[in-house]
Structures are given as C-alpha cells and as structure tokens.
Short mmCIF file of C-alpha atoms and ligand atoms in Angstrom, two decimals:
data_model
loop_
_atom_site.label_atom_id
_atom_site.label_comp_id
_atom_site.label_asym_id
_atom_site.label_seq_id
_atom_site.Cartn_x
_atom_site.Cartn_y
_atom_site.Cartn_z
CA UNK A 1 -102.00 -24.71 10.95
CA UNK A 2 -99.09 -22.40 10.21
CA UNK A 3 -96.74 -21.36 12.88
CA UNK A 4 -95.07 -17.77 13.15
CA UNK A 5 -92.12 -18.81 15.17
CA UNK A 6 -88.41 -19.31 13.48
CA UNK A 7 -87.32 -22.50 14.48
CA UNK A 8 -83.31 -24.01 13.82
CA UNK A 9 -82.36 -26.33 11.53
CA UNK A 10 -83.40 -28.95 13.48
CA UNK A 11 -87.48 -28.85 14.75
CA UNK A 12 -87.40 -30.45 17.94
CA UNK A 13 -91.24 -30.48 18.42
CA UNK A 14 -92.67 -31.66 14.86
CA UNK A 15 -95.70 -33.34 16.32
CA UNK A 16 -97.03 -30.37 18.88
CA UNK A 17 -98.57 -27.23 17.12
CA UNK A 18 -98.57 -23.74 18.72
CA UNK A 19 -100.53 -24.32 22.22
CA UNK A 20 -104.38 -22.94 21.38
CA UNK A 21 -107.19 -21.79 24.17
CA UNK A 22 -109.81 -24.56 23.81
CA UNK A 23 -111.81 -23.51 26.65
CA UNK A 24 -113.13 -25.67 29.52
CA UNK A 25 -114.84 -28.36 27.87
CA UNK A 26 -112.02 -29.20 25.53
CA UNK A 27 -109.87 -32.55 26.58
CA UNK A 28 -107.36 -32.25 24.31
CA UNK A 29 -104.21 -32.45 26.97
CA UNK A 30 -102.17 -29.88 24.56
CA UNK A 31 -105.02 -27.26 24.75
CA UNK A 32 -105.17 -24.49 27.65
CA UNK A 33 -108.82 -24.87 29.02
CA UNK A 34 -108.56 -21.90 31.15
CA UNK A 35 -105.80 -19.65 30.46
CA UNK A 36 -106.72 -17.61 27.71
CA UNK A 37 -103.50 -15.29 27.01
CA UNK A 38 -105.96 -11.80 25.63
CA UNK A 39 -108.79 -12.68 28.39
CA UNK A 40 -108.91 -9.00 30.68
CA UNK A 41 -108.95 -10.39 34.29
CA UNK A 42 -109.41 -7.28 36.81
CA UNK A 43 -108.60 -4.71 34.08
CA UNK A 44 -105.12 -7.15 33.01
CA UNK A 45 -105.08 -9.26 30.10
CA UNK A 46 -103.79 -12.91 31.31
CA UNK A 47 -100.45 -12.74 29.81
CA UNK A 48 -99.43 -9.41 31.42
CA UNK A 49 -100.77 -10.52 34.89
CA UNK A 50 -98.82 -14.17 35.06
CA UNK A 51 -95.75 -13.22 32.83
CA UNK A 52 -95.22 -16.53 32.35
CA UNK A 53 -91.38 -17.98 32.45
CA UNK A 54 -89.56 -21.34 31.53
CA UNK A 55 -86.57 -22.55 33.43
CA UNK A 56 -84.26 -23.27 31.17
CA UNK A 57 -82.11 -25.65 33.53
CA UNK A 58 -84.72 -28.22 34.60
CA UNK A 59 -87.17 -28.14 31.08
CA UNK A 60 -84.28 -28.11 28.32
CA UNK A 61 -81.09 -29.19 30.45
CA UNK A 62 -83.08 -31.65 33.01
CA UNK A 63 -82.37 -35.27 32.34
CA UNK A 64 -84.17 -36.61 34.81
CA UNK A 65 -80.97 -37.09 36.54
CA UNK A 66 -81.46 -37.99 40.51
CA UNK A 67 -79.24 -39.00 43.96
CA UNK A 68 -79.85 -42.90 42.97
CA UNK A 69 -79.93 -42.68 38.54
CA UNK A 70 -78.60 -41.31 35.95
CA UNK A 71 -80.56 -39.80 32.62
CA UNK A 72 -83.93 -41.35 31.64
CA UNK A 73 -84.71 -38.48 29.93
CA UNK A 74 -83.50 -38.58 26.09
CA UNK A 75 -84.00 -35.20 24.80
CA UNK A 76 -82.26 -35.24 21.29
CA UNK A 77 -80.78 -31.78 21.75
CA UNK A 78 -78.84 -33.04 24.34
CA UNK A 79 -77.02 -35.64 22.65
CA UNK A 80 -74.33 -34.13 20.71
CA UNK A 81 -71.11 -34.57 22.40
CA UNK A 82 -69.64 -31.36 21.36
CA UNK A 83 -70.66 -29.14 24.84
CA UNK A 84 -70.57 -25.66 22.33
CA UNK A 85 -72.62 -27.58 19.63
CA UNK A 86 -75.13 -29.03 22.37
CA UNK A 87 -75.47 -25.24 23.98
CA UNK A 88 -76.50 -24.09 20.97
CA UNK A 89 -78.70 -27.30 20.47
CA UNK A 90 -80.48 -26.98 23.60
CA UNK A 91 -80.97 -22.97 22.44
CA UNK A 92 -83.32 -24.19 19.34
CA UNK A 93 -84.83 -26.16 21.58
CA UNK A 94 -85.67 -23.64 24.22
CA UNK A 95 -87.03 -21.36 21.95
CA UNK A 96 -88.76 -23.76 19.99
CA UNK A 97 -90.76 -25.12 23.15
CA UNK A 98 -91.14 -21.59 25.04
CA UNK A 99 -92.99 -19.88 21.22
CA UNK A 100 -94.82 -23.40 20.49
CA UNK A 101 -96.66 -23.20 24.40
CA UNK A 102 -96.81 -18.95 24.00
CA UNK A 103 -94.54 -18.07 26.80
CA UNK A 104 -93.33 -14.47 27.14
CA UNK A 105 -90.17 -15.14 28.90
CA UNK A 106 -87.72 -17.56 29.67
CA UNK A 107 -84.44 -17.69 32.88
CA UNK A 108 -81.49 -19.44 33.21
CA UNK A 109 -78.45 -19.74 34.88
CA UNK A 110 -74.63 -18.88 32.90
CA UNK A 111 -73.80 -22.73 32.90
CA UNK A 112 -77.29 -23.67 31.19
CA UNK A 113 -76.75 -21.51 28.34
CA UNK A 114 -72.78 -22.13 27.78
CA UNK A 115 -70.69 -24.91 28.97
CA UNK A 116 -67.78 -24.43 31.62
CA UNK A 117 -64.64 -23.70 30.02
CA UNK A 118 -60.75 -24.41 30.67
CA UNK A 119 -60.85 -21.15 33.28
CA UNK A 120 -62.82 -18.05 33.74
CA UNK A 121 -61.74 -16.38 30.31
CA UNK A 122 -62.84 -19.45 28.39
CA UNK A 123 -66.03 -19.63 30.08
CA UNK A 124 -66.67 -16.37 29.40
CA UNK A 125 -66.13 -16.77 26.05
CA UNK A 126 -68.35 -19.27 25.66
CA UNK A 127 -71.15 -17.38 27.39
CA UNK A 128 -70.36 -14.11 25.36
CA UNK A 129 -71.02 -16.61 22.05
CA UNK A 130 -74.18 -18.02 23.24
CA UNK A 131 -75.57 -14.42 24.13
CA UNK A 132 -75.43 -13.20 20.79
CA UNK A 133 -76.94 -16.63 19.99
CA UNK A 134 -79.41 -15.99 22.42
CA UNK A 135 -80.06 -12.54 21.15
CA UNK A 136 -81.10 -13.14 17.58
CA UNK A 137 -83.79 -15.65 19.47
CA UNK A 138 -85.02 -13.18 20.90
CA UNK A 139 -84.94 -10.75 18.47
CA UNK A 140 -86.89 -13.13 15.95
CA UNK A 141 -89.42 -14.59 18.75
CA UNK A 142 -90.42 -12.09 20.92
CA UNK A 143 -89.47 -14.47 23.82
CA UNK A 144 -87.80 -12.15 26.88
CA UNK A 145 -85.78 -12.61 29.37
CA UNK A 146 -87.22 -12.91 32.73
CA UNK A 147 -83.76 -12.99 34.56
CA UNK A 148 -80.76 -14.40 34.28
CA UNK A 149 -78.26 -16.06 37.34
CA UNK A 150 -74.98 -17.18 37.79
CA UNK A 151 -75.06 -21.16 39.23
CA UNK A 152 -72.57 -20.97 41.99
CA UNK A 153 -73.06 -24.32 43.49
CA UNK A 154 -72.81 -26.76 41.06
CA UNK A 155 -68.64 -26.56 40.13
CA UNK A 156 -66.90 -28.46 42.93
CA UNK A 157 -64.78 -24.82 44.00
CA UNK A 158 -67.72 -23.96 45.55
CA UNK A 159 -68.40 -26.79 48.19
CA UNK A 160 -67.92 -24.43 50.84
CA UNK A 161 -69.78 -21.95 49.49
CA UNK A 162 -69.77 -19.05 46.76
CA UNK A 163 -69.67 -15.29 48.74
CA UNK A 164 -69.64 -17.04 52.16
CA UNK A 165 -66.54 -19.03 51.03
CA UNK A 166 -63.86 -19.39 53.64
CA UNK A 167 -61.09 -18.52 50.95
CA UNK A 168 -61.03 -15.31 49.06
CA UNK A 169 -59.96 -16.85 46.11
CA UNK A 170 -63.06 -18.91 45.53
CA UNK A 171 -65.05 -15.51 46.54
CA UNK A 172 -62.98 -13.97 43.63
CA UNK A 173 -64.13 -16.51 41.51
CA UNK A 174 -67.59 -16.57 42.10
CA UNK A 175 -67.47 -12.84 41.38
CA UNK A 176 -65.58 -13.08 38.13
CA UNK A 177 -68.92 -15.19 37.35
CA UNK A 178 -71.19 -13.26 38.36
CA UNK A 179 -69.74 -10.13 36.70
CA UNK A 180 -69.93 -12.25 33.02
CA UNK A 181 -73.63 -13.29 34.43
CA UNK A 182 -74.72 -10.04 34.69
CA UNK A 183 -73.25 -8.64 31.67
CA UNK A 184 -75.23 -11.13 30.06
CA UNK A 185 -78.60 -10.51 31.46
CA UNK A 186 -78.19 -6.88 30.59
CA UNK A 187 -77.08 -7.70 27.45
CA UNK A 188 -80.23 -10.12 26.95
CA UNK A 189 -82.34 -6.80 28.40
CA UNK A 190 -83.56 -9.13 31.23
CA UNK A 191 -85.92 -7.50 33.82
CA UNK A 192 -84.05 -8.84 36.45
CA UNK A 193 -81.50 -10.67 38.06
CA UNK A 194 -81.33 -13.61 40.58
CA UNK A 195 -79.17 -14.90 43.49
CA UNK A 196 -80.26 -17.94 44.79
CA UNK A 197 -77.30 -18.49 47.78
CA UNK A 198 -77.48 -22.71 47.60
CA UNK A 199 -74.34 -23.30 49.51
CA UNK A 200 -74.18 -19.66 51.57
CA UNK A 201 -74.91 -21.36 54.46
CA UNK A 202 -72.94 -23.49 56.27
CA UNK A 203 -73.34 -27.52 58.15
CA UNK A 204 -71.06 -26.73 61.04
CA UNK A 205 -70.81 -24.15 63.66
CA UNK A 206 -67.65 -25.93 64.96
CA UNK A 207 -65.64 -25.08 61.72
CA UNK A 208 -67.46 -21.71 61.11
CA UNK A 209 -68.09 -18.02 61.38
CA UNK A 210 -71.18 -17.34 60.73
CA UNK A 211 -70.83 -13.17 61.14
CA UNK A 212 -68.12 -12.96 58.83
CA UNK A 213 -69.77 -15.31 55.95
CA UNK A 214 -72.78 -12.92 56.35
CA UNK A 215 -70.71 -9.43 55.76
CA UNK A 216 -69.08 -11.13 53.02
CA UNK A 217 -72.11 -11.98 51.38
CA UNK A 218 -73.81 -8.49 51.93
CA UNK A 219 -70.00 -7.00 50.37
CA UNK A 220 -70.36 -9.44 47.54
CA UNK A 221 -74.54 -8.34 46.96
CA UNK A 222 -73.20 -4.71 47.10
CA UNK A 223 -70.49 -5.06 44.55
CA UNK A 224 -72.49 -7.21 42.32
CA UNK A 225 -74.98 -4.38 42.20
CA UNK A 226 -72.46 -1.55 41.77
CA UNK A 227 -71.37 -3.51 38.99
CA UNK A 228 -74.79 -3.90 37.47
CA UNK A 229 -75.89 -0.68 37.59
CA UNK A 230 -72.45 0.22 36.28
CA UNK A 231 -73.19 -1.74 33.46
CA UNK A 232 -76.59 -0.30 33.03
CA UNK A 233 -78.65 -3.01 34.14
CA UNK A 234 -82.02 -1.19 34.95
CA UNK A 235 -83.78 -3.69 36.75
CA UNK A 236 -84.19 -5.47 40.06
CA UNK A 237 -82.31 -7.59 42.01
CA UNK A 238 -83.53 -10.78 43.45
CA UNK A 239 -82.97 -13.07 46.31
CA UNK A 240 -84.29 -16.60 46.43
CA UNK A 241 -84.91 -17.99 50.02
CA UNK A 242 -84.66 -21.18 50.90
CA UNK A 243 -84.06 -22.78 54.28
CA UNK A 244 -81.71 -25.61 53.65
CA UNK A 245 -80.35 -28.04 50.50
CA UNK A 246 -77.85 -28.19 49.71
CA UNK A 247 -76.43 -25.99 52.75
CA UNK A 248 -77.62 -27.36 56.15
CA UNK A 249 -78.16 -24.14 57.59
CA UNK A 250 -78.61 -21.73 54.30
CA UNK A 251 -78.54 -17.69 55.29
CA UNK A 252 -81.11 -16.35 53.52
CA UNK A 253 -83.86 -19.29 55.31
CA UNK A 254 -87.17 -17.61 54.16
CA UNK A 255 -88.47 -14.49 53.08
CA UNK A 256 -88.11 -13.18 56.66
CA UNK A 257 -84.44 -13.60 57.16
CA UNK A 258 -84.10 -12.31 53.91
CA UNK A 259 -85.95 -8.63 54.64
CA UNK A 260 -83.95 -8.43 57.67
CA UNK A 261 -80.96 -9.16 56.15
CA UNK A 262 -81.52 -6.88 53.60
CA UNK A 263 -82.82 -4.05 55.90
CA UNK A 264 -79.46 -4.71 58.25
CA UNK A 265 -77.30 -4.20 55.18
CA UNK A 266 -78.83 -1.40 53.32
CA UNK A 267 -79.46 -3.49 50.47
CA UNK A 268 -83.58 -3.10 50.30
CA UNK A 269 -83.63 -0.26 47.46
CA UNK A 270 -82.09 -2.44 44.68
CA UNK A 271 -83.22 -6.24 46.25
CA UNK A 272 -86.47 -7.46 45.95
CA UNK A 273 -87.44 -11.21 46.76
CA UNK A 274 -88.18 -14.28 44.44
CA UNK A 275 -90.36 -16.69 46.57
CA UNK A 276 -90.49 -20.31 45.43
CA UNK A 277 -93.07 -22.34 46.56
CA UNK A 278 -90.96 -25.66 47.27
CA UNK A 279 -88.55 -23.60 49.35
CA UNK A 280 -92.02 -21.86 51.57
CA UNK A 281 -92.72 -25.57 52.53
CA UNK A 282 -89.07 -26.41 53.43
CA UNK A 283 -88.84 -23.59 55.93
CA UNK A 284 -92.43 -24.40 57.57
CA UNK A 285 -94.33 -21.87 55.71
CA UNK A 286 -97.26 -21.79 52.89
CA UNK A 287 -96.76 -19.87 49.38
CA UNK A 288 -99.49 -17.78 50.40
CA UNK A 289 -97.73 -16.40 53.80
CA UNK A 290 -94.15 -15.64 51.92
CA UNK A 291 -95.70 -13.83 49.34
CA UNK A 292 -97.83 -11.83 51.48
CA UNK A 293 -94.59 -11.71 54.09
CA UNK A 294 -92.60 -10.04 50.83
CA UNK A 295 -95.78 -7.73 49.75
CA UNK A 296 -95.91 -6.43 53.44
CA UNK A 297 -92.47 -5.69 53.61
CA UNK A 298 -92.68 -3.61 49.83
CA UNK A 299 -90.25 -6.58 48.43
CA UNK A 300 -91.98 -8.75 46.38
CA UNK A 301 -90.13 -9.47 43.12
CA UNK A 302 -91.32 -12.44 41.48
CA UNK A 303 -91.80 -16.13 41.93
CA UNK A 304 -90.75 -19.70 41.20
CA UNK A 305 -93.83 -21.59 41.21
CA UNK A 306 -93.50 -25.25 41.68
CA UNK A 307 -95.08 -27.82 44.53
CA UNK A 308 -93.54 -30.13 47.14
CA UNK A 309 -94.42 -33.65 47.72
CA UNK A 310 -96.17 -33.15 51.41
CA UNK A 311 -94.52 -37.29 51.86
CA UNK A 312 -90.87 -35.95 51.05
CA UNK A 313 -88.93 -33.54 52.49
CA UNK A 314 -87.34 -32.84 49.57
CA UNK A 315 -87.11 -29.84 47.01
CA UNK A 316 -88.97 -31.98 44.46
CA UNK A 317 -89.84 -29.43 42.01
CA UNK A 318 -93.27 -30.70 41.16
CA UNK A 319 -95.58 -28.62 38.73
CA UNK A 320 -98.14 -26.84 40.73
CA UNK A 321 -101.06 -28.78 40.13
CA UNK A 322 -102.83 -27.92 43.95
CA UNK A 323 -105.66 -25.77 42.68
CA UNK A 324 -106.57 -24.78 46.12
CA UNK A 325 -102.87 -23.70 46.79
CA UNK A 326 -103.58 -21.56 43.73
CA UNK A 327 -106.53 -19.72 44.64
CA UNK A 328 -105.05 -18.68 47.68
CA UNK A 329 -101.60 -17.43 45.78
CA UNK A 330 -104.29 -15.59 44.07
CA UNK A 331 -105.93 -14.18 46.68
CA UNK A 332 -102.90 -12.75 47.91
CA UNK A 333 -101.34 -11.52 44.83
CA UNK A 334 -104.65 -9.55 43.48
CA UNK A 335 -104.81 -7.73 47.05
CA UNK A 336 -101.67 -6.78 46.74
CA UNK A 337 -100.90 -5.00 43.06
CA UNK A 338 -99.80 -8.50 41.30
CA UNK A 339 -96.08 -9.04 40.54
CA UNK A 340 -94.90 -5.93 38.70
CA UNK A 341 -91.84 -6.18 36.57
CA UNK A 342 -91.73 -9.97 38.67
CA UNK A 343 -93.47 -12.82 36.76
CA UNK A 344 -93.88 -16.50 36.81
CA UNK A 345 -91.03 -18.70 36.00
CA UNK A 346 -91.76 -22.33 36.08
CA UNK A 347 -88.86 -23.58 38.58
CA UNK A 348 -90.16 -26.85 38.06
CA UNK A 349 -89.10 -30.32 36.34
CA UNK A 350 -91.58 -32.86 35.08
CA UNK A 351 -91.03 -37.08 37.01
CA UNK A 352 -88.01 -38.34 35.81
CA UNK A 353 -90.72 -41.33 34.71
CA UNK A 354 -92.25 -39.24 32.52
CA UNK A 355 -90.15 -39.45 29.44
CA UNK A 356 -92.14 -38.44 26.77
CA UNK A 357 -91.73 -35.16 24.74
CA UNK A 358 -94.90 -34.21 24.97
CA UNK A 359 -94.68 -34.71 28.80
CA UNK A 360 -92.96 -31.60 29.35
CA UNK A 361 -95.64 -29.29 27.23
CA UNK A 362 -98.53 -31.35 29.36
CA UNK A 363 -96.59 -29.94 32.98
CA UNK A 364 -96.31 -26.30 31.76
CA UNK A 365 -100.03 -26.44 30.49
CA UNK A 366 -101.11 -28.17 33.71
CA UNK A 367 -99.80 -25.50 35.46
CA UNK A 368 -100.22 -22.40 33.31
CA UNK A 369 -104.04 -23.76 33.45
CA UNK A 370 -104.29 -24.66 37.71
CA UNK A 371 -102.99 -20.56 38.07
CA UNK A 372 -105.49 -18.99 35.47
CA UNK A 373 -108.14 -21.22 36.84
CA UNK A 374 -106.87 -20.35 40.47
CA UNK A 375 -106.86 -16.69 39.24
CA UNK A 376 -110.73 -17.10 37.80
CA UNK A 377 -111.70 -18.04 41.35
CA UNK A 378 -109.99 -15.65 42.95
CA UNK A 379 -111.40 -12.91 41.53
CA UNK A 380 -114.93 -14.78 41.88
CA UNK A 381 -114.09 -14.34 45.58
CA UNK A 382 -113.29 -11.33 45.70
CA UNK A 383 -115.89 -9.78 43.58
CA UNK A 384 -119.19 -11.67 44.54
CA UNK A 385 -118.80 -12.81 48.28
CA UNK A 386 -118.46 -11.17 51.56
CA UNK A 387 -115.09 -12.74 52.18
CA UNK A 388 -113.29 -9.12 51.87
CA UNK A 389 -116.17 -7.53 54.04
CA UNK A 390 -115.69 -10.59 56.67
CA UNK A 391 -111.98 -9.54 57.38
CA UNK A 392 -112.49 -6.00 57.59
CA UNK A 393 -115.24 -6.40 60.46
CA UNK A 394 -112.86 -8.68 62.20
CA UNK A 395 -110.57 -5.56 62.66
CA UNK A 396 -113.57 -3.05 62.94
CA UNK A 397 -112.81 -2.45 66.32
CA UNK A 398 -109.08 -0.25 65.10
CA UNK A 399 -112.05 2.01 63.37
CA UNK A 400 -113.41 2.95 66.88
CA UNK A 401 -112.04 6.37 68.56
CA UNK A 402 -109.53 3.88 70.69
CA UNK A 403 -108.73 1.63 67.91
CA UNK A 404 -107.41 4.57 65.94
CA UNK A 405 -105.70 6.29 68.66
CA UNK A 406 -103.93 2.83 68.86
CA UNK A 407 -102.81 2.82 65.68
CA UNK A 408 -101.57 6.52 65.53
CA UNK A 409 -99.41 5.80 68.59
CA UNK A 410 -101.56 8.06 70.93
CA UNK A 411 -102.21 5.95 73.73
CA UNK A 412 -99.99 5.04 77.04
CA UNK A 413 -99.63 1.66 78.19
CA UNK A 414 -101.61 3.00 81.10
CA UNK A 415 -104.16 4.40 79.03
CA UNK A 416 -104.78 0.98 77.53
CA UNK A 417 -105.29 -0.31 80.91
CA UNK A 418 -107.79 2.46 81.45
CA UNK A 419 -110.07 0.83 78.15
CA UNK A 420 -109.51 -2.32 79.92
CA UNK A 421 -110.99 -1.76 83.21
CA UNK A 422 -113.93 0.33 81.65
CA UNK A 423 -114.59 -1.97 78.90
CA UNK A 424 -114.37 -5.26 81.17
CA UNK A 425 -114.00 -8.56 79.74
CA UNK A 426 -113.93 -8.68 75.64
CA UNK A 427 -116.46 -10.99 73.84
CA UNK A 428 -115.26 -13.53 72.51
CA UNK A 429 -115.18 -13.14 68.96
CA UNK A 430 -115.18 -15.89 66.70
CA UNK A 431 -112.55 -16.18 63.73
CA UNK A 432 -114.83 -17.61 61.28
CA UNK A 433 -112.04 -20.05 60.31
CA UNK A 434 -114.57 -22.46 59.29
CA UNK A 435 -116.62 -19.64 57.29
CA UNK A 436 -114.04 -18.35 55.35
CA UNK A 437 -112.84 -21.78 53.94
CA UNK A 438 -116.72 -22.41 53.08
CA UNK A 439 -116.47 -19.30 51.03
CA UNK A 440 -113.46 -20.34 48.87
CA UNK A 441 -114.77 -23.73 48.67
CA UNK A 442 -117.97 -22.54 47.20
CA UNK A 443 -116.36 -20.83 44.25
CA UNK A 444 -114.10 -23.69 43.69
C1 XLS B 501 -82.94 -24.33 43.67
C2 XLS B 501 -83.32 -23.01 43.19
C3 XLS B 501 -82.72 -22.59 41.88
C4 XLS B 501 -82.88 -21.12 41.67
C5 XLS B 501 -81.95 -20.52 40.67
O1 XLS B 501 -83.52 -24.91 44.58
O2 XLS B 501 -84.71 -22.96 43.12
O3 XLS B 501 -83.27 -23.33 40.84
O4 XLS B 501 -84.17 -20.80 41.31
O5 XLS B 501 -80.63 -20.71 40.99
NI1 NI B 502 -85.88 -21.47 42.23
NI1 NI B 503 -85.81 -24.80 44.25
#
C-alpha cells in the first residue's frame, strides 16, 4: 500500500502503514473502528469536528522518564547525542507518526522543537533553525499547527516561577522566550497559542505576595499579546488551568478562576481557555463541567484530552479510554457549537511499561476511536431520545408569565414573596437523576 507522506532519511515507522477506517468489526489494533475521518456527523465531517492534535513533548520527546526512573522508552530518534541533530531527528519522527495515524495538527512547546542554548540569543537561534525545518514539514504534509507554547517551568531560573517570579530579571527572561515562542507559532501559521502557568503559583504565603504575582502575570499576558498581534498572529490566546503541580497553589486553579481572572484584567477579548481533562479532576471537577463552565462564559478554546488515574492524585496523563467520560464531553460540546478554531490535542503519554513502537500509534487510536465512538452516541442521544425534552420541562416553569418576568428582571423581592404565599408549598419535583443516566446508558 503506497503512502503519500514525505518521510526523512531515516523511516522511523517501517512496519505501521497509513492508519485505515476498518469499521467496527475489524480487530486489527492499528485500524480506527469508529472514527472515520470523511464520515458527516451533525452536518461536520469527523476530522473538522475533533481537529485532532499530537503533543509533541510527551509522544516524540517522552521517555518514559518518572520521579523514581529514568528512560525505558528507546525511541531511536532520540539517541543521537548531538541536541541540534536529535531536534531535527525527533522532527522526522513527528511528522512521520502524526501523517502515518492522519492527524491534522500537531503542538509543542519552544524546548521540544530546539534544544536550550548557551543564552537567550543561542536559543533562539536554534528555534529560528528548527522553524524553517518545521515549515517545509508542513508545507510537504499538510500537518498544521494547532498551537505552539513557550515551557517556562522546566529550566531551573524558573523555580519560583515564570511572570509571577519574585525577580524581574527572570520575568525578563521568560518574556524574551515567549517573544521567540510566539514568533514561531506565527511563523508556523498556528491557530493559536498556549500559556499553561505551571509554576505561577506559589507554596508559601509566608514568603509571598500573592496580589503582586497576579498583576504581574496579567502585565506579562498583556504584553505577550501586544506583541503577538504586533507580529500578526491572528489567532487566539489560550490559558490552561490547572489547580496545583508543580506549584502548590497555581493561579489560574480551574476554568473558573481563570474567567474571573480574565474578566478582572480585561484580558477576555483575546484569551480563550484550553481545558485538560487531568487538570478538571485535580481541581474537584469533571471534563464535562469545565467545558460547559468555559462554553457558558463564551471562552472555550480548545482542549487537552487525557484521563487521570481515579487511585492517584497525580497528573498521570493517561489516554482517554473512559467511553462514558466521552459521551458526556460530547454531549456538552455538540450543545454548545463544538470547538471552533480549538481542537483536540492529545496531552497525553502512553505507561512508561509500554515500550513498544507500535504502543504509541495503539494510545492515539484508542483514543481518537473512544471520542468518535463517544461522539456516535452522543448524537444518538440527542437525536432519538427525550433526554433534551426531559431538561427543558425541568425548567418549564421560567416559561410561565412569572418565570419570565423572573428572568427579565421584572419582579421585586416582595413580589416573589407574593407568588409564594399564593402558590403555597411547591411540589416536589423529581430530578430524574436516575432517568437521565438510563437514557445514556441505553445508547451506550
Ligand atoms: C502540564 C500541561 C502542559 C501544557 C502545555 O500539566 O498540561 O503539558 O499542556 O504546557
Ligand atoms: Ni496540557
Ligand atoms: Ni497536564
């Protein structure tokens, strides 16, 4: 079977094929069974509806690397000990994998793509070399750039933080970064462009000032976008939430803190939210709720989609396999317009057990297949049961004269009391929490 995709010198996948739709009887493991790229779901083909993403930091640069063990991973393009010869490696490699499973778009972060160099100019360098690099990939796959981000928490100047630093030197830094960062993603035409705030937090109060890291965070966000726009970057802005790791208390928690930090700074025009699902179930929440949090709020960018282990409180980064956790993304995304110019960027890393090559095509697939399966369902839902008709009935009572005078702001406190006292006690409605879960586990 031939392959249109222009691979390096090197093929880093010679036993995997382009990834086919075999449908769902097929048990080939390198087949999609449900996610059929052309299929028209709710007048969107797949592929435009899931705009699919792979994170270049955990699936090419991931070693399986953890707090107690080194590498058990041992990718070939990963091996040269030249850092500028490995970048450009690991850049065959990424486009190699991300055309072979059908992928529109890829993300990364500056350091993934190009080595740290002596000092800023050098790293720069290196990251202007690997853009152009980066560009002809493009160029000859078709492969886009979801967004790009600048990883300010990994180089040891940043321990106490990146914007919310304490010295205005390491502030300085971290902008000199993310100016070369966001050069690059408009060079790259990415669609947007991420800050995930890992150490803007802080694990103190004794040692800290909490008001001042927060201005100079919302200064630094302001900048960065003056700069982008200067630049001519066209598209959105993102914030990732996430409640805590590696900052004790992080600032932008969930999606919540993030709106009203946003809103309190004047930053919501140009911000939108990325909402991973790991970081939902660190802060207490589901998927579901941040998403629709985000869509409520008109600030719904796009999304990291991974799973948590519910027996670790860690970030593990698992690949969404929880069908049920998909059909209710689902839900949520179809009543609300989908993702836009947001998509779906695999923020996830396969077991650091798993150390085959293959292993890595059979996580994307597992997951690209649990969301267009989850997105089958959904629409199943939607379409052919009562579940849409059951929640508007449970509000039916904001469609009566009161219930809309309510709404428009029209009546007094001591109006309300009036209803009250003429109405005497409500019925007791029921919730139909049972009912509704029946309904999505009967499509299931
Ligand atoms: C880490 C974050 C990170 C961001 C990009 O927990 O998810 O990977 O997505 O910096
Ligand atoms: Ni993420
Ligand atoms: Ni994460």
């Amino acid at each position: 079977m031939s392959i249109s995709v222009t691979i390096g010198d090197q093929e880093y996948f010679p036993d995997i094929e382009k990834v086919r739709y075999e449908g769902p009887g097929s048990d080939n493991p390198l087949a999609f069974k449900y996610y059929d790229e052309n299929r028209v779901v709710g007048g969107k083909k797949m592929k435009d509806l899931f705009r699919f993403s792979v994170a270049y930091w955990h699936t090419i640069c991931g070693a399986g690397v953890d707090q107690f063990g080194s590498e058990t991973h041992q990718y070939q393009w990963l091996r040269n000990p030249d850092p500028m010869q490995r970048a450009r490696d690991k850049l065959d490699a990424a486009f190699e994998f991300t055309s072979k499973l059908g992928m529109a778009y890829y993300c990364f972060h500056d350091r993934d793509l190009a080595p740290e160099g002596e000092d800023i100019k050098d790293s720069e360098k290196n990251l202007r070399k690997m853009t152009q690099l980066a560009l002809n990939k493009q160029n000859e796959s078709g492969v886009r750039l979801l967004w790009g981000t600048a990883n300010l928490f990994s180089h040891p100047r940043y321990m106490n933080g990146a914007a919310t630093n304490p010295d205005i030197h390491v502030v300085a830094h971290a902008a000199a970064q993310v100016k070369a960062a966001l050069e690059t993603t408009v060079e790259l035409g990415g669609e947007n462009y991420v800050f995930w705030g890992g150490r803007e937090g802080y694990s103190t109060l004794l040692n800290t000032e909490m008001k001042k890291e927060i201005d100079h965070l919302a200064m630094f966000l302001a900048k960065a976008r003056d700069h982008g726009r200067k630049a001519g970057f066209k598209g959105t802005f993102l914030i990732e939430p996430k409640p805590m790791e590696p900052a004790k208390h992080q600032y932008d928690y969930d999606v919540n803190a993030v709106i009203a930090f946003l809103k309190s700074y004047g930053l919501e025009d140009d911000f939108k939210i990325n909402i991973e699902n790991n970081h939902a179930t660190l802060a207490g929440h589901t998927f579901a709720h941040e998403i629709q949090t985000a869509a409520d709020a008109g600030l719904l960018g796009s999304l990291d989609v991974n799973q948590g282990d519910p027996h670790c409180g860690w970030d593990t980064d698992e690949f969404l396999y929880n069908l049920y956790d998909a059909v209710e993304i689902m839900i949520v995304l179809l009543r609300n317009g989908g993702l836009g110019a947001g998509g779906m960027n695999f923020d996830a890393k396969v077991r650091r057990s798993s150390t085959d090559l293959e292993d890595i095509f059979i996580a994307h697939i597992l997951s690209i297949d649990t969301l267009a399966r989850g997105l089958l369902i959904a629409t199943d839902i939607l379409e052919k049961s009562d579940y849409l008709d059951l929640v508007k009935r449970r509000y039916g009572s904001f469609d009566t004269t009161a219930g809309r005078a309510f709404e428009a702001g029209k009546l007094k406190l001591e109006q309300l009391a009036e209803i009250a006292e003429c109405s005497g006690e409500p019925l007791r409605t029921s919730g139909k929490q049972e009912l509704f879960e029946s309904i999505i586990n009967r499509f299931l």
